[in-house]
């Protein structure tokens, strides 16, 4: 599995990789993972997925973005190929499209026909793009960057003490950041200051998903969750994943959600009870 996105009320699209093949499979569900269908993507891998609505879905190969709908039957190329490998696609509430690559962050204000480089670094990919309805948002590479104008301009926050690896923000001020040191940090002031979050049992933090201001899901050595904004964290009673944590999580509500693993037991997983003992989907 490679690209992944999900959206309410129940859409899920998963892209895959098949080395040496001209086309690859895409898995689609419109009922929160209860039923699935398979379609085919006209490239080696469906690397990144962004579900905007049931009528608009973006899926990328390594360097080309395609437009389709939730049925994923017809794919139309969007704009030119990128010079660098695509790592993330994000559509802002105002329609701006942002693409993070392994060298830069680019913005389009004309539905993907033309692109402008907004951030550039030769040493790290741009990922974890979060944009909110008031225009504030974040992305990260070797630093955390903040925007207040839907991605038109960005300012480095200047994180010290750790290198950001993954982030989950609720709004333009509040969120959590996972460091490359596999520790968890929290900010309440848009990254001006961070506090390290420690609780019993946590090691190897890798990925965090924000559902709302109170509910977060943290993937590490085990799956943890909080329902009070991070004051108390629960160790979820998850099945054994052979040391390979979830690298993508999406919750539709407080009970139903999906997640992806790659190594160990690779697959698509579903939960109907807040992430306790999820069931693998075939």
mmCIF file of C-alpha atoms in Angstrom:
data_model
loop_
_atom_site.group_PDB
_atom_site.id
_atom_site.type_symbol
_atom_site.label_atom_id
_atom_site.label_comp_id
_atom_site.label_asym_id
_atom_site.label_seq_id
_atom_site.Cartn_x
_atom_site.Cartn_y
_atom_site.Cartn_z
ATOM 1 C CA UNK A 1 0.000 0.000 0.000
ATOM 2 C CA UNK A 2 1.137 3.564 -0.761
ATOM 3 C CA UNK A 3 -1.323 6.438 -1.084
ATOM 4 C CA UNK A 4 -4.221 6.636 1.365
ATOM 5 C CA UNK A 5 -7.026 8.992 2.267
ATOM 6 C CA UNK A 6 -10.473 8.754 3.822
ATOM 7 C CA UNK A 7 -13.325 11.206 4.289
ATOM 8 C CA UNK A 8 -16.780 11.376 5.814
ATOM 9 C CA UNK A 9 -19.325 9.977 5.464
ATOM 10 C CA UNK A 10 -17.418 6.820 4.510
ATOM 11 C CA UNK A 11 -15.071 7.137 1.522
ATOM 12 C CA UNK A 12 -11.678 5.390 1.465
ATOM 13 C CA UNK A 13 -9.154 5.227 -1.391
ATOM 14 C CA UNK A 14 -5.927 3.225 -1.160
ATOM 15 C CA UNK A 15 -3.249 3.277 -3.850
ATOM 16 C CA UNK A 16 -0.721 0.482 -4.200
ATOM 17 C CA UNK A 17 2.721 -0.142 -5.695
ATOM 18 C CA UNK A 18 3.565 -2.915 -8.148
ATOM 19 C CA UNK A 19 7.149 -2.683 -9.358
ATOM 20 C CA UNK A 20 7.660 -3.512 -13.023
ATOM 21 C CA UNK A 21 3.999 -3.073 -13.923
ATOM 22 C CA UNK A 22 2.558 -0.286 -16.063
ATOM 23 C CA UNK A 23 -0.637 -0.169 -13.976
ATOM 24 C CA UNK A 24 -1.483 -0.823 -10.343
ATOM 25 C CA UNK A 25 -4.554 -1.559 -8.275
ATOM 26 C CA UNK A 26 -6.592 0.977 -6.333
ATOM 27 C CA UNK A 27 -8.954 -0.142 -3.566
ATOM 28 C CA UNK A 28 -12.127 1.898 -2.959
ATOM 29 C CA UNK A 29 -14.783 1.740 -0.264
ATOM 30 C CA UNK A 30 -17.743 4.068 0.204
ATOM 31 C CA UNK A 31 -19.112 2.494 3.404
ATOM 32 C CA UNK A 32 -16.222 2.815 5.864
ATOM 33 C CA UNK A 33 -14.497 -0.360 4.721
ATOM 34 C CA UNK A 34 -17.386 -2.816 4.898
ATOM 35 C CA UNK A 35 -17.275 -3.440 1.137
ATOM 36 C CA UNK A 36 -14.509 -2.830 -1.390
ATOM 37 C CA UNK A 37 -13.992 -2.690 -5.130
ATOM 38 C CA UNK A 38 -10.814 -2.713 -7.190
ATOM 39 C CA UNK A 39 -9.935 -0.343 -10.023
ATOM 40 C CA UNK A 40 -6.692 0.224 -11.923
ATOM 41 C CA UNK A 41 -4.393 3.245 -11.905
ATOM 42 C CA UNK A 42 -2.468 4.107 -15.111
ATOM 43 C CA UNK A 43 0.973 4.243 -13.453
ATOM 44 C CA UNK A 44 3.385 2.140 -11.422
ATOM 45 C CA UNK A 45 2.022 3.377 -8.080
ATOM 46 C CA UNK A 46 -0.835 5.350 -6.602
ATOM 47 C CA UNK A 47 1.602 7.216 -4.410
ATOM 48 C CA UNK A 48 -0.525 9.929 -2.773
ATOM 49 C CA UNK A 49 -4.297 10.382 -2.407
ATOM 50 C CA UNK A 50 -6.406 13.428 -1.481
ATOM 51 C CA UNK A 51 -10.191 13.022 -1.280
ATOM 52 C CA UNK A 52 -11.750 16.468 -1.647
ATOM 53 C CA UNK A 53 -15.297 15.160 -2.136
ATOM 54 C CA UNK A 54 -16.971 12.176 -3.765
ATOM 55 C CA UNK A 55 -16.825 14.088 -7.053
ATOM 56 C CA UNK A 56 -13.162 15.168 -6.760
ATOM 57 C CA UNK A 57 -10.233 12.927 -5.855
ATOM 58 C CA UNK A 58 -6.552 13.562 -6.608
ATOM 59 C CA UNK A 59 -4.182 10.609 -6.988
ATOM 60 C CA UNK A 60 -0.525 10.908 -7.952
ATOM 61 C CA UNK A 61 2.099 8.730 -9.504
ATOM 62 C CA UNK A 62 5.651 9.554 -8.462
ATOM 63 C CA UNK A 63 5.596 12.914 -10.308
ATOM 64 C CA UNK A 64 2.172 13.381 -11.962
ATOM 65 C CA UNK A 65 -1.176 14.298 -10.372
ATOM 66 C CA UNK A 66 -4.413 12.830 -11.777
ATOM 67 C CA UNK A 67 -8.007 13.933 -11.207
ATOM 68 C CA UNK A 68 -10.880 11.454 -10.787
ATOM 69 C CA UNK A 69 -13.982 10.922 -8.645
ATOM 70 C CA UNK A 70 -14.705 8.422 -5.897
ATOM 71 C CA UNK A 71 -15.379 5.695 -8.488
ATOM 72 C CA UNK A 72 -11.743 5.920 -9.683
ATOM 73 C CA UNK A 73 -12.548 4.708 -13.181
ATOM 74 C CA UNK A 74 -11.299 7.616 -15.340
ATOM 75 C CA UNK A 75 -8.050 9.480 -14.588
ATOM 76 C CA UNK A 76 -7.166 12.841 -16.163
ATOM 77 C CA UNK A 77 -3.662 14.318 -15.752
ATOM 78 C CA UNK A 78 -3.586 17.657 -13.911
ATOM 79 C CA UNK A 79 -0.954 20.157 -15.030
ATOM 80 C CA UNK A 80 2.676 19.310 -15.803
ATOM 81 C CA UNK A 81 4.814 16.585 -14.241
ATOM 82 C CA UNK A 82 6.744 17.603 -11.147
ATOM 83 C CA UNK A 83 10.528 17.568 -11.227
ATOM 84 C CA UNK A 84 10.733 15.915 -7.814
ATOM 85 C CA UNK A 85 8.860 13.025 -6.227
ATOM 86 C CA UNK A 86 5.437 13.861 -4.763
ATOM 87 C CA UNK A 87 5.083 13.190 -1.029
ATOM 88 C CA UNK A 88 1.718 14.776 -0.193
ATOM 89 C CA UNK A 89 -1.278 16.501 -1.788
ATOM 90 C CA UNK A 90 -3.533 18.822 0.209
ATOM 91 C CA UNK A 91 -6.472 20.964 -0.929
ATOM 92 C CA UNK A 92 -7.218 23.980 1.278
ATOM 93 C CA UNK A 93 -10.781 25.065 2.132
ATOM 94 C CA UNK A 94 -10.441 27.981 -0.344
ATOM 95 C CA UNK A 95 -9.458 25.637 -3.196
ATOM 96 C CA UNK A 96 -5.701 26.210 -3.171
ATOM 97 C CA UNK A 97 -3.778 23.008 -3.887
ATOM 98 C CA UNK A 98 -0.483 22.298 -2.126
ATOM 99 C CA UNK A 99 1.985 19.584 -3.040
ATOM 100 C CA UNK A 100 4.918 18.557 -0.895
ATOM 101 C CA UNK A 101 7.787 16.859 -2.709
ATOM 102 C CA UNK A 102 11.098 15.472 -1.560
ATOM 103 C CA UNK A 103 12.654 18.924 -2.128
ATOM 104 C CA UNK A 104 10.002 21.654 -2.080
ATOM 105 C CA UNK A 105 6.462 22.773 -1.281
ATOM 106 C CA UNK A 106 4.464 24.082 -4.243
ATOM 107 C CA UNK A 107 1.141 25.935 -4.504
ATOM 108 C CA UNK A 108 -1.470 26.156 -7.252
ATOM 109 C CA UNK A 109 -4.348 28.655 -7.256
ATOM 110 C CA UNK A 110 -5.739 27.576 -10.654
ATOM 111 C CA UNK A 111 -6.812 23.962 -10.059
ATOM 112 C CA UNK A 112 -3.346 22.536 -10.614
ATOM 113 C CA UNK A 113 -2.551 24.005 -14.021
ATOM 114 C CA UNK A 114 0.404 26.118 -12.824
ATOM 115 C CA UNK A 115 2.569 25.853 -9.731
ATOM 116 C CA UNK A 116 4.753 28.166 -7.634
ATOM 117 C CA UNK A 117 7.502 27.002 -5.281
ATOM 118 C CA UNK A 118 6.843 28.358 -1.778
ATOM 119 C CA UNK A 119 9.453 26.480 0.262
ATOM 120 C CA UNK A 120 12.591 24.645 -0.752
ATOM 121 C CA UNK A 121 15.140 22.436 0.959
ATOM 122 C CA UNK A 122 17.520 19.882 -0.590
ATOM 123 C CA UNK A 123 17.698 17.676 2.494
ATOM 124 C CA UNK A 124 14.124 16.806 3.537
ATOM 125 C CA UNK A 125 10.650 16.153 2.137
ATOM 126 C CA UNK A 126 7.661 18.394 2.847
ATOM 127 C CA UNK A 127 4.732 16.575 4.434
ATOM 128 C CA UNK A 128 1.967 16.812 7.064
ATOM 129 C CA UNK A 129 0.226 19.740 5.371
ATOM 130 C CA UNK A 130 -2.687 20.998 7.491
ATOM 131 C CA UNK A 131 -4.763 23.995 6.338
ATOM 132 C CA UNK A 132 -7.786 25.316 8.263
ATOM 133 C CA UNK A 133 -10.792 27.390 7.248
ATOM 134 C CA UNK A 134 -9.298 30.628 8.608
ATOM 135 C CA UNK A 135 -6.236 30.275 6.357
ATOM 136 C CA UNK A 136 -3.833 29.128 9.062
ATOM 137 C CA UNK A 137 -1.900 25.927 8.628
ATOM 138 C CA UNK A 138 1.333 23.992 9.009
ATOM 139 C CA UNK A 139 3.773 21.844 7.085
ATOM 140 C CA UNK A 140 7.079 20.335 8.108
ATOM 141 C CA UNK A 141 10.410 19.201 6.732
ATOM 142 C CA UNK A 142 13.470 19.699 8.948
ATOM 143 C CA UNK A 143 11.502 22.491 10.631
ATOM 144 C CA UNK A 144 7.858 23.352 11.249
ATOM 145 C CA UNK A 145 6.423 26.058 8.967
ATOM 146 C CA UNK A 146 3.244 28.092 9.474
ATOM 147 C CA UNK A 147 0.960 29.928 7.045
ATOM 148 C CA UNK A 148 -1.845 32.398 7.742
ATOM 149 C CA UNK A 149 -2.970 32.940 4.118
ATOM 150 C CA UNK A 150 -3.907 29.502 2.756
ATOM 151 C CA UNK A 151 -0.322 28.609 1.814
ATOM 152 C CA UNK A 152 0.650 31.708 -0.143
ATOM 153 C CA UNK A 153 3.427 32.527 2.341
ATOM 154 C CA UNK A 154 5.156 30.488 5.026
ATOM 155 C CA UNK A 155 7.247 31.316 8.098
ATOM 156 C CA UNK A 156 9.566 28.840 9.846
ATOM 157 C CA UNK A 157 8.518 28.329 13.440
ATOM 158 C CA UNK A 158 12.081 27.576 14.521
ATOM 159 C CA UNK A 159 11.682 24.323 16.444
ATOM 160 C CA UNK A 160 14.619 23.641 18.776
ATOM 161 C CA UNK A 161 15.548 20.506 20.686
ATOM 162 C CA UNK A 162 14.147 18.034 18.156
ATOM 163 C CA UNK A 163 13.536 17.577 14.428
ATOM 164 C CA UNK A 164 9.843 17.294 13.415
ATOM 165 C CA UNK A 165 8.855 14.040 11.730
ATOM 166 C CA UNK A 166 5.040 13.995 11.877
ATOM 167 C CA UNK A 167 2.330 16.325 13.154
ATOM 168 C CA UNK A 168 -1.373 16.521 13.870
ATOM 169 C CA UNK A 169 -2.994 19.905 14.467
ATOM 170 C CA UNK A 170 -6.541 20.708 15.539
ATOM 171 C CA UNK A 171 -6.384 24.400 14.563
ATOM 172 C CA UNK A 172 -3.843 27.145 13.880
ATOM 173 C CA UNK A 173 -2.496 27.011 17.425
ATOM 174 C CA UNK A 174 -3.025 23.594 18.988
ATOM 175 C CA UNK A 175 -1.439 20.313 18.015
ATOM 176 C CA UNK A 176 1.116 17.581 18.584
ATOM 177 C CA UNK A 177 4.423 16.934 16.804
ATOM 178 C CA UNK A 178 6.352 13.660 16.726
ATOM 179 C CA UNK A 179 10.110 14.129 16.599
ATOM 180 C CA UNK A 180 12.672 12.078 14.719
ATOM 181 C CA UNK A 181 13.839 11.109 18.222
ATOM 182 C CA UNK A 182 10.513 9.202 18.478
ATOM 183 C CA UNK A 183 9.213 11.442 21.268
ATOM 184 C CA UNK A 184 5.923 13.348 21.412
ATOM 185 C CA UNK A 185 5.631 17.122 21.868
ATOM 186 C CA UNK A 186 2.668 19.444 22.292
ATOM 187 C CA UNK A 187 2.180 23.102 21.389
ATOM 188 C CA UNK A 188 -0.685 25.390 22.377
ATOM 189 C CA UNK A 189 0.673 28.545 20.711
ATOM 190 C CA UNK A 190 1.392 27.657 17.066
ATOM 191 C CA UNK A 191 4.830 26.257 17.806
ATOM 192 C CA UNK A 192 6.254 29.174 19.770
ATOM 193 C CA UNK A 193 6.874 26.728 22.616
ATOM 194 C CA UNK A 194 6.671 22.933 22.920
ATOM 195 C CA UNK A 195 6.298 20.660 25.918
ATOM 196 C CA UNK A 196 7.397 17.027 25.845
ATOM 197 C CA UNK A 197 4.567 14.572 26.523
ATOM 198 C CA UNK A 198 5.467 11.524 28.594
ATOM 199 C CA UNK A 199 3.234 8.743 29.816
ATOM 200 C CA UNK A 200 3.822 5.108 30.886
ATOM 201 C CA UNK A 201 4.438 2.608 28.097
ATOM 202 C CA UNK A 202 5.191 5.021 25.253
ATOM 203 C CA UNK A 203 8.280 4.407 23.138
ATOM 204 C CA UNK A 204 8.977 4.868 19.423
ATOM 205 C CA UNK A 205 6.286 7.459 18.652
ATOM 206 C CA UNK A 206 5.907 7.686 14.848
ATOM 207 C CA UNK A 207 2.486 9.005 13.766
ATOM 208 C CA UNK A 208 -0.340 11.058 15.276
ATOM 209 C CA UNK A 209 -3.900 11.601 14.036
ATOM 210 C CA UNK A 210 -6.119 14.455 15.254
ATOM 211 C CA UNK A 211 -9.857 13.783 15.260
ATOM 212 C CA UNK A 212 -10.986 16.811 17.246
ATOM 213 C CA UNK A 213 -9.768 19.076 20.050
ATOM 214 C CA UNK A 214 -10.001 16.238 22.575
ATOM 215 C CA UNK A 215 -9.358 13.049 20.592
ATOM 216 C CA UNK A 216 -5.942 12.054 19.223
ATOM 217 C CA UNK A 217 -4.508 8.688 18.148
ATOM 218 C CA UNK A 218 -0.779 8.038 18.532
ATOM 219 C CA UNK A 219 1.019 5.177 16.789
ATOM 220 C CA UNK A 220 4.269 4.005 18.366
ATOM 221 C CA UNK A 221 5.428 0.792 19.943
ATOM 222 C CA UNK A 222 1.685 0.367 20.550
ATOM 223 C CA UNK A 223 -1.455 2.302 19.645
ATOM 224 C CA UNK A 224 -2.428 4.972 22.173
ATOM 225 C CA UNK A 225 -5.404 7.313 22.261
ATOM 226 C CA UNK A 226 -6.625 10.256 24.302
ATOM 227 C CA UNK A 227 -10.151 11.619 24.677
ATOM 228 C CA UNK A 228 -9.415 14.565 26.979
ATOM 229 C CA UNK A 229 -7.028 16.599 24.854
ATOM 230 C CA UNK A 230 -3.900 14.736 25.877
ATOM 231 C CA UNK A 231 -4.102 14.845 29.673
ATOM 232 C CA UNK A 232 -4.514 11.080 29.876
ATOM 233 C CA UNK A 233 -3.562 8.457 27.265
ATOM 234 C CA UNK A 234 -5.009 4.975 26.887
ATOM 235 C CA UNK A 235 -3.119 1.920 25.685
ATOM 236 C CA UNK A 236 -5.405 0.403 23.048
ATOM 237 C CA UNK A 237 -5.879 -3.350 23.143
ATOM 238 C CA UNK A 238 -4.612 -3.815 19.600
ATOM 239 C CA UNK A 239 -3.773 -7.116 17.937
ATOM 240 C CA UNK A 240 -0.075 -7.905 17.481
ATOM 241 C CA UNK A 241 1.453 -6.003 14.546
ATOM 242 C CA UNK A 242 4.933 -7.547 14.866
ATOM 243 C CA UNK A 243 6.473 -4.230 15.824
ATOM 244 C CA UNK A 244 5.178 -2.398 12.728
ATOM 245 C CA UNK A 245 2.974 0.530 13.742
ATOM 246 C CA UNK A 246 0.184 2.149 11.783
ATOM 247 C CA UNK A 247 1.517 4.813 9.426
ATOM 248 C CA UNK A 248 -1.923 6.146 8.444
ATOM 249 C CA UNK A 249 -5.070 6.487 10.563
ATOM 250 C CA UNK A 250 -8.445 8.063 9.859
ATOM 251 C CA UNK A 251 -11.417 8.098 12.231
ATOM 252 C CA UNK A 252 -14.886 8.757 10.773
ATOM 253 C CA UNK A 253 -16.335 9.297 14.246
ATOM 254 C CA UNK A 254 -15.442 8.277 17.802
ATOM 255 C CA UNK A 255 -15.859 4.582 16.994
ATOM 256 C CA UNK A 256 -15.364 3.802 13.277
ATOM 257 C CA UNK A 257 -11.991 4.210 11.594
ATOM 258 C CA UNK A 258 -9.384 2.726 9.261
ATOM 259 C CA UNK A 259 -5.609 2.415 9.377
ATOM 260 C CA UNK A 260 -2.708 1.104 7.273
ATOM 261 C CA UNK A 261 0.392 -0.921 8.077
ATOM 262 C CA UNK A 262 3.268 -1.702 5.742
ATOM 263 C CA UNK A 263 5.830 -4.097 7.259
ATOM 264 C CA UNK A 264 5.148 -7.115 9.451
ATOM 265 C CA UNK A 265 1.464 -7.661 8.674
ATOM 266 C CA UNK A 266 0.826 -5.260 5.776
ATOM 267 C CA UNK A 267 -2.792 -4.407 5.236
ATOM 268 C CA UNK A 268 -5.837 -2.223 5.702
ATOM 269 C CA UNK A 269 -7.346 -2.358 9.177
ATOM 270 C CA UNK A 270 -10.732 -1.266 10.508
ATOM 271 C CA UNK A 271 -12.120 -0.528 13.944
ATOM 272 C CA UNK A 272 -15.654 -0.083 15.214
ATOM 273 C CA UNK A 273 -14.737 0.469 18.873
ATOM 274 C CA UNK A 274 -12.264 3.390 19.062
ATOM 275 C CA UNK A 275 -9.292 1.342 17.872
ATOM 276 C CA UNK A 276 -9.453 -1.519 20.331
ATOM 277 C CA UNK A 277 -8.682 -4.835 18.623
ATOM 278 C CA UNK A 278 -9.048 -3.722 14.980
ATOM 279 C CA UNK A 279 -9.938 -6.267 12.325
ATOM 280 C CA UNK A 280 -7.714 -6.775 9.283
ATOM 281 C CA UNK A 281 -9.492 -6.361 5.932
ATOM 282 C CA UNK A 282 -8.603 -8.429 2.894
#
